[in-house]
mmCIF file of C-alpha atoms in Angstrom:
data_model
loop_
_atom_site.group_PDB
_atom_site.id
_atom_site.type_symbol
_atom_site.label_atom_id
_atom_site.label_comp_id
_atom_site.label_asym_id
_atom_site.label_seq_id
_atom_site.Cartn_x
_atom_site.Cartn_y
_atom_site.Cartn_z
ATOM 1 C CA MET A 1 0.000 0.000 0.000
ATOM 2 C CA TRP A 2 1.469 3.342 -1.009
ATOM 3 C CA SER A 3 1.583 6.321 1.323
ATOM 4 C CA THR A 4 1.533 9.925 0.177
ATOM 5 C CA PHE A 5 3.899 12.448 1.747
ATOM 6 C CA SER A 6 3.480 16.232 1.653
ATOM 7 C CA VAL A 7 6.587 18.342 1.110
ATOM 8 C CA ALA A 8 6.916 21.900 2.395
ATOM 9 C CA ASP A 9 9.057 24.426 0.562
ATOM 10 C CA ASP A 10 11.266 27.104 2.140
ATOM 11 C CA ASP A 11 8.288 29.526 2.577
ATOM 12 C CA GLY A 12 6.196 26.953 4.424
ATOM 13 C CA ARG A 13 3.776 26.237 1.531
ATOM 14 C CA MET A 14 2.791 22.640 1.102
ATOM 15 C CA ALA A 15 3.528 21.094 -2.259
ATOM 16 C CA PRO A 16 0.896 18.928 -3.948
ATOM 17 C CA PRO A 17 1.033 15.243 -3.200
ATOM 18 C CA GLY A 18 3.267 13.283 -5.543
ATOM 19 C CA THR A 19 5.635 16.177 -6.162
ATOM 20 C CA ALA A 20 9.189 14.908 -6.466
ATOM 21 C CA LEU A 21 11.808 16.172 -4.045
ATOM 22 C CA ALA A 22 14.063 18.787 -5.663
ATOM 23 C CA THR A 23 17.766 18.638 -5.137
ATOM 24 C CA VAL A 24 19.058 21.656 -3.265
ATOM 25 C CA GLY A 25 22.185 23.260 -4.691
ATOM 26 C CA THR A 26 24.110 22.114 -7.701
ATOM 27 C CA PRO A 27 23.487 18.731 -9.265
ATOM 28 C CA GLN A 28 25.774 16.017 -8.019
ATOM 29 C CA GLY A 29 26.978 13.031 -9.943
ATOM 30 C CA PRO A 30 27.499 9.547 -8.606
ATOM 31 C CA GLY A 31 29.060 9.734 -5.177
ATOM 32 C CA GLY A 32 28.334 13.449 -4.962
ATOM 33 C CA GLY A 33 26.486 13.077 -1.664
ATOM 34 C CA LEU A 34 29.483 11.443 -0.044
ATOM 35 C CA THR A 35 31.773 14.076 -1.519
ATOM 36 C CA GLY A 36 29.585 16.876 -0.209
ATOM 37 C CA LEU A 37 29.478 15.272 3.204
ATOM 38 C CA MET A 38 33.233 15.029 3.290
ATOM 39 C CA THR A 39 33.512 18.623 2.109
ATOM 40 C CA GLY A 40 31.251 19.738 4.922
ATOM 41 C CA ARG A 41 33.505 17.941 7.407
ATOM 42 C CA GLY A 42 36.603 19.592 6.035
ATOM 43 C CA GLY A 43 36.899 18.303 2.474
ATOM 44 C CA GLY A 44 39.889 16.170 3.379
ATOM 45 C CA ASN A 45 42.051 19.314 3.450
ATOM 46 C CA LYS A 46 43.651 20.879 6.517
ATOM 47 C CA ARG A 47 41.726 23.889 7.695
ATOM 48 C CA ARG A 48 43.531 27.209 7.686
ATOM 49 C CA ARG A 49 43.919 28.753 11.096
ATOM 50 C CA THR A 50 42.309 32.166 11.425
ATOM 51 C CA THR A 51 42.606 34.760 14.102
ATOM 52 C CA SER A 52 39.740 36.353 15.965
ATOM 53 C CA ALA A 53 40.270 39.448 13.856
ATOM 54 C CA GLY A 54 39.695 37.443 10.714
ATOM 55 C CA HIS A 55 43.318 37.372 9.558
ATOM 56 C CA ALA A 56 44.772 34.003 8.754
ATOM 57 C CA MET A 57 47.872 32.836 10.602
ATOM 58 C CA SER A 58 49.650 30.387 8.349
ATOM 59 C CA GLU A 59 52.015 27.745 9.612
ATOM 60 C CA ALA A 60 54.914 29.633 8.018
ATOM 61 C CA LEU A 61 54.061 32.780 9.997
ATOM 62 C CA GLU A 62 53.689 30.776 13.180
ATOM 63 C CA GLY A 63 57.112 29.227 12.619
ATOM 64 C CA LYS A 64 58.685 32.658 12.092
ATOM 65 C CA ILE A 65 57.095 33.933 15.297
ATOM 66 C CA LYS A 66 58.465 30.967 17.238
ATOM 67 C CA LEU A 67 61.928 31.536 15.764
ATOM 68 C CA ALA A 68 61.882 35.225 16.729
ATOM 69 C CA PHE A 69 60.612 34.226 20.182
ATOM 70 C CA PHE A 70 63.586 31.888 20.560
ATOM 71 C CA VAL A 71 65.916 34.786 19.755
ATOM 72 C CA ALA A 72 64.209 36.930 22.394
ATOM 73 C CA ILE A 73 64.406 34.121 24.973
ATOM 74 C CA VAL A 74 68.169 33.918 24.402
ATOM 75 C CA GLY A 75 68.364 37.624 25.238
ATOM 76 C CA VAL A 76 66.279 37.096 28.377
ATOM 77 C CA VAL A 77 68.527 34.249 29.564
ATOM 78 C CA LEU A 78 71.665 36.327 28.987
ATOM 79 C CA THR A 79 70.123 39.232 30.890
ATOM 80 C CA VAL A 80 69.211 37.062 33.871
ATOM 81 C CA LEU A 81 72.711 35.564 33.857
ATOM 82 C CA GLY A 82 74.339 38.973 33.787
ATOM 83 C CA VAL A 83 72.066 40.645 36.341
ATOM 84 C CA GLY A 84 72.284 37.757 38.800
ATOM 85 C CA THR A 85 76.081 37.519 38.880
ATOM 86 C CA GLU A 86 78.641 39.795 40.520
ATOM 87 C CA PHE A 87 81.338 39.812 37.853
ATOM 88 C CA TRP A 88 80.521 43.193 36.358
ATOM 89 C CA VAL A 89 83.836 44.817 37.224
ATOM 90 C CA GLU A 90 87.119 43.571 38.686
ATOM 91 C CA LEU A 91 89.295 45.809 40.863
ATOM 92 C CA ALA A 92 92.908 44.997 41.589
ATOM 93 C CA PRO A 93 95.842 46.901 43.082
ATOM 94 C CA SER A 94 99.413 46.076 42.253
ATOM 95 C CA LYS A 95 100.298 42.508 43.210
ATOM 96 C CA SER A 96 103.201 43.814 45.295
ATOM 97 C CA PHE A 97 101.169 46.507 47.092
ATOM 98 C CA TYR A 98 100.580 44.532 50.306
ATOM 99 C CA ASN A 99 103.383 41.954 50.476
ATOM 100 C CA ASN A 100 105.268 39.593 48.234
ATOM 101 C CA GLN A 101 103.203 36.487 49.013
ATOM 102 C CA THR A 102 99.509 37.430 48.735
ATOM 103 C CA CYS A 103 97.477 40.170 47.118
ATOM 104 C CA LEU A 104 93.895 41.304 47.283
ATOM 105 C CA THR A 105 91.430 41.644 44.408
ATOM 106 C CA ALA A 106 87.719 42.482 44.304
ATOM 107 C CA HIS A 107 84.781 42.180 41.957
ATOM 108 C CA TYR A 108 81.169 43.280 42.298
ATOM 109 C CA GLY A 109 77.915 43.624 40.427
ATOM 110 C CA LEU A 110 74.510 45.132 41.084
ATOM 111 C CA TRP A 111 73.715 43.321 44.310
ATOM 112 C CA LYS A 112 76.903 42.225 46.090
ATOM 113 C CA GLY A 113 80.671 42.593 46.127
ATOM 114 C CA CYS A 114 83.415 40.087 46.806
ATOM 115 C CA THR A 115 87.032 40.392 47.900
ATOM 116 C CA LYS A 116 89.488 37.596 47.244
ATOM 117 C CA THR A 117 92.982 36.904 48.524
ATOM 118 C CA LEU A 118 95.265 35.368 45.907
ATOM 119 C CA TRP A 119 98.740 33.925 46.031
ATOM 120 C CA VAL A 120 101.222 35.969 44.071
ATOM 121 C CA SER A 121 102.865 32.778 42.858
ATOM 122 C CA ASP A 122 99.625 31.827 41.032
ATOM 123 C CA ILE A 123 99.514 35.100 39.078
ATOM 124 C CA ASP A 124 101.035 35.453 35.644
ATOM 125 C CA PRO A 125 104.540 36.947 36.078
ATOM 126 C CA GLU A 126 103.893 39.362 33.231
ATOM 127 C CA ARG A 127 100.778 40.727 34.952
ATOM 128 C CA GLU A 128 101.425 43.774 37.141
ATOM 129 C CA SER A 129 98.087 43.868 38.992
ATOM 130 C CA CYS A 130 96.527 41.243 41.228
ATOM 131 C CA GLY A 131 94.141 38.871 39.522
ATOM 132 C CA PRO A 132 92.252 37.652 37.666
ATOM 133 C CA ALA A 133 89.454 36.933 40.111
ATOM 134 C CA ASP A 134 88.859 33.392 38.862
ATOM 135 C CA LEU A 135 92.133 32.166 40.389
ATOM 136 C CA PRO A 136 91.817 29.988 43.509
ATOM 137 C CA GLY A 137 91.888 31.866 46.786
ATOM 138 C CA GLU A 138 89.972 32.834 49.897
ATOM 139 C CA SER A 139 86.837 34.776 48.983
ATOM 140 C CA ASN A 140 84.502 36.900 51.099
ATOM 141 C CA CYS A 141 81.217 38.164 49.600
ATOM 142 C CA THR A 142 78.666 40.525 51.136
ATOM 143 C CA TYR A 143 75.447 41.998 49.774
ATOM 144 C CA PHE A 144 75.266 45.732 49.349
ATOM 145 C CA LYS A 145 73.129 47.685 51.800
ATOM 146 C CA PHE A 146 71.890 50.160 49.210
ATOM 147 C CA PHE A 147 68.370 48.733 49.308
ATOM 148 C CA THR A 148 68.096 48.100 53.065
ATOM 149 C CA THR A 149 69.884 50.620 55.284
ATOM 150 C CA GLY A 150 71.032 52.880 52.453
ATOM 151 C CA GLU A 151 74.699 52.593 53.365
ATOM 152 C CA ASN A 152 77.482 52.927 50.838
ATOM 153 C CA ALA A 153 80.028 50.156 50.436
ATOM 154 C CA ARG A 154 83.751 50.647 51.002
ATOM 155 C CA MET A 155 86.488 48.725 49.207
ATOM 156 C CA PHE A 156 90.157 49.671 49.039
ATOM 157 C CA GLN A 157 89.346 52.835 51.042
ATOM 158 C CA LYS A 158 87.017 53.944 48.251
ATOM 159 C CA THR A 159 83.284 54.581 48.598
ATOM 160 C CA THR A 160 80.555 53.646 46.158
ATOM 161 C CA ARG A 161 77.877 56.037 44.912
ATOM 162 C CA LYS A 162 74.655 54.381 46.003
ATOM 163 C CA ASN A 163 72.440 56.601 43.844
ATOM 164 C CA LEU A 164 74.100 55.415 40.645
ATOM 165 C CA ASN A 165 74.200 51.797 41.790
ATOM 166 C CA VAL A 166 70.521 51.825 42.719
ATOM 167 C CA ALA A 167 69.609 53.471 39.408
ATOM 168 C CA ALA A 168 71.491 50.789 37.463
ATOM 169 C CA ALA A 169 69.754 48.030 39.431
ATOM 170 C CA MET A 170 66.301 49.575 38.944
ATOM 171 C CA LEU A 171 66.831 49.901 35.201
ATOM 172 C CA ALA A 172 67.845 46.242 35.030
ATOM 173 C CA LEU A 173 64.780 45.144 37.011
ATOM 174 C CA PHE A 174 62.418 47.215 34.881
ATOM 175 C CA SER A 175 63.949 45.727 31.746
ATOM 176 C CA LEU A 176 63.235 42.242 33.130
ATOM 177 C CA PHE A 177 59.630 43.285 33.757
ATOM 178 C CA LEU A 178 59.281 44.388 30.128
ATOM 179 C CA MET A 179 60.745 41.068 28.978
ATOM 180 C CA VAL A 180 58.087 39.205 30.959
ATOM 181 C CA MET A 181 55.341 41.369 29.447
ATOM 182 C CA GLY A 182 56.718 40.791 25.954
ATOM 183 C CA ALA A 183 56.837 37.033 26.529
ATOM 184 C CA ILE A 184 53.210 37.070 27.707
ATOM 185 C CA CYS A 185 52.192 38.917 24.525
ATOM 186 C CA ILE A 186 53.906 36.315 22.346
ATOM 187 C CA VAL A 187 52.276 33.447 24.242
ATOM 188 C CA MET A 188 48.880 35.112 23.770
ATOM 189 C CA CYS A 189 49.647 35.623 20.071
ATOM 190 C CA LEU A 190 50.438 31.947 19.554
ATOM 191 C CA SER A 191 47.656 30.537 21.725
ATOM 192 C CA LYS A 192 44.840 32.915 20.771
ATOM 193 C CA GLU A 193 46.176 33.442 17.224
ATOM 194 C CA ILE A 194 45.939 37.230 17.471
ATOM 195 C CA ILE A 195 48.652 38.851 15.376
ATOM 196 C CA PHE A 196 48.071 42.225 17.031
ATOM 197 C CA PHE A 197 50.007 41.055 20.117
ATOM 198 C CA LEU A 198 53.202 41.137 18.050
ATOM 199 C CA LYS A 199 53.224 44.943 18.169
ATOM 200 C CA PRO A 200 53.271 45.381 21.978
ATOM 201 C CA ALA A 201 55.705 42.471 22.224
ATOM 202 C CA SER A 202 58.119 44.196 19.844
ATOM 203 C CA VAL A 203 57.884 47.421 21.853
ATOM 204 C CA CYS A 204 58.524 45.570 25.116
ATOM 205 C CA PHE A 205 61.598 43.732 23.845
ATOM 206 C CA ILE A 206 63.122 46.774 22.133
ATOM 207 C CA LEU A 207 62.622 48.942 25.226
ATOM 208 C CA SER A 208 64.027 46.209 27.468
ATOM 209 C CA GLY A 209 67.169 46.061 25.328
ATOM 210 C CA VAL A 210 67.551 49.837 25.512
ATOM 211 C CA LEU A 211 67.090 49.787 29.296
ATOM 212 C CA VAL A 212 69.721 47.067 29.631
ATOM 213 C CA LEU A 213 72.173 49.286 27.750
ATOM 214 C CA LEU A 214 71.256 52.241 29.968
ATOM 215 C CA SER A 215 71.780 50.095 33.062
ATOM 216 C CA LEU A 216 75.232 49.156 31.801
ATOM 217 C CA LEU A 217 76.062 52.801 31.101
ATOM 218 C CA VAL A 218 74.921 53.971 34.548
ATOM 219 C CA PHE A 219 76.887 51.166 36.195
ATOM 220 C CA HIS A 220 80.044 52.217 34.371
ATOM 221 C CA LEU A 221 79.512 55.776 35.592
ATOM 222 C CA SER A 222 79.188 54.431 39.141
ATOM 223 C CA VAL A 223 82.492 52.585 38.747
ATOM 224 C CA LEU A 224 84.231 55.761 37.583
ATOM 225 C CA ALA A 225 82.748 57.677 40.517
ATOM 226 C CA PHE A 226 83.892 54.916 42.872
ATOM 227 C CA LEU A 227 87.461 55.093 41.574
ATOM 228 C CA ALA A 228 87.505 58.890 41.871
ATOM 229 C CA SER A 229 86.347 58.872 45.499
ATOM 230 C CA ASP A 230 89.860 58.191 46.840
ATOM 231 C CA HIS A 231 93.345 57.939 45.338
ATOM 232 C CA THR A 232 95.187 56.353 48.261
ATOM 233 C CA VAL A 233 95.219 52.893 46.719
ATOM 234 C CA PRO A 234 95.804 52.891 42.951
ATOM 235 C CA LEU A 235 93.521 50.362 41.333
ATOM 236 C CA HIS A 236 93.364 48.691 37.977
ATOM 237 C CA HIS A 237 89.788 48.049 36.879
ATOM 238 C CA GLU A 238 88.330 46.080 33.997
ATOM 239 C CA LEU A 239 84.814 45.065 33.055
ATOM 240 C CA SER A 240 84.252 41.336 33.430
ATOM 241 C CA TRP A 241 82.187 38.628 31.727
ATOM 242 C CA SER A 242 78.856 39.631 33.285
ATOM 243 C CA VAL A 243 79.044 42.880 31.325
ATOM 244 C CA THR A 244 79.679 40.858 28.173
ATOM 245 C CA CYS A 245 76.472 38.912 28.838
ATOM 246 C CA ILE A 246 74.565 42.148 29.392
ATOM 247 C CA GLY A 247 75.857 43.743 26.197
ATOM 248 C CA CYS A 248 75.044 40.669 24.099
ATOM 249 C CA ALA A 249 71.632 40.424 25.755
ATOM 250 C CA ALA A 250 70.775 44.015 24.841
ATOM 251 C CA ALA A 251 71.707 43.450 21.193
ATOM 252 C CA VAL A 252 69.754 40.176 20.995
ATOM 253 C CA LEU A 253 66.672 41.721 22.623
ATOM 254 C CA ILE A 254 66.631 44.648 20.220
ATOM 255 C CA VAL A 255 67.027 42.290 17.244
ATOM 256 C CA GLY A 256 64.192 40.114 18.548
ATOM 257 C CA GLY A 257 61.932 43.139 18.969
ATOM 258 C CA ILE A 258 62.671 44.290 15.422
ATOM 259 C CA LEU A 259 61.831 40.815 14.107
ATOM 260 C CA PHE A 260 58.461 40.899 15.876
ATOM 261 C CA LEU A 261 57.799 44.359 14.423
ATOM 262 C CA LEU A 262 58.549 43.128 10.894
ATOM 263 C CA LEU A 263 56.268 40.122 11.362
ATOM 264 C CA ALA A 264 53.466 42.406 12.567
ATOM 265 C CA LEU A 265 53.494 44.452 9.357
ATOM 266 C CA PRO A 266 50.638 43.703 6.916
ATOM 267 C CA TYR A 267 53.128 43.395 4.047
ATOM 268 C CA SER A 268 56.598 42.009 3.529
ATOM 269 C CA PRO A 269 59.227 44.788 3.676
ATOM 270 C CA TRP A 270 61.533 42.680 1.529
ATOM 271 C CA GLN A 271 58.972 42.413 -1.257
ATOM 272 C CA ARG A 272 58.093 46.106 -0.903
ATOM 273 C CA CYS A 273 61.738 47.195 -1.258
ATOM 274 C CA LEU A 274 62.633 44.618 -3.921
ATOM 275 C CA PRO A 275 59.491 43.877 -5.953
ATOM 276 C CA PRO A 276 59.524 40.991 -8.436
ATOM 277 C CA LYS A 277 60.773 41.780 -11.921
ATOM 278 C CA ASP A 278 57.482 40.772 -13.544
ATOM 279 C CA SER A 279 55.523 43.142 -11.286
ATOM 280 C CA SER A 280 53.638 45.864 -13.103
ATOM 281 C CA SER A 281 54.256 48.409 -10.337
#
């Protein structure tokens, strides 16, 4: 026994009984239904990732962002290594200033200073001053009281300038804060796929690199002021490996920030400066 079905169109009107069902959309050949179903599920192709702003973030762009982020992380690690160590400057009198057997050398950074007694026999005979500080000897390290009681430190009858030392430390800490903010922006960019976060990240990393350089400059001024405070004990001073880490970190951070800025541009600067030869413009 046959049953009659009524079909309603898109406007809600009922079609007469016996009317054949019309195919919606374009005609499909054999297997077209399966193909359309697969297309609706993704068409067998990998979907392109899009940001909330509607801009697509390709895998190539994501890889470039991760590479630039790695460069910035290298700068952050170098900054932490330099700020956390006390080998910013080494101070040494003549190795024969005290006696012929031992001599005294010192080195300090942003947070603490160390004095070290070395054996003259361990020092290079061609070296006139005591050192270097990495030779074996008895060491005594103390934290500066700039941030607690506000006292200046005294080494070799010379007095530090706490205002300059505190300013150098504050600049270094603020640069670390900007690095953290820049890293958060990059993490948000990669997780939420929002390219806009590249712009504040680039600003944070570039400013952090500039502040690291300013911290190094202010620290060098503090060293010069420390040496000029007294001339009783002649000292030989030289910047040590912590300063090398800080200088390299500043350069790497600025380069990383510039890379993020270039990736945030809506066009490729390379293609804009050097257009293809077959381009009409």
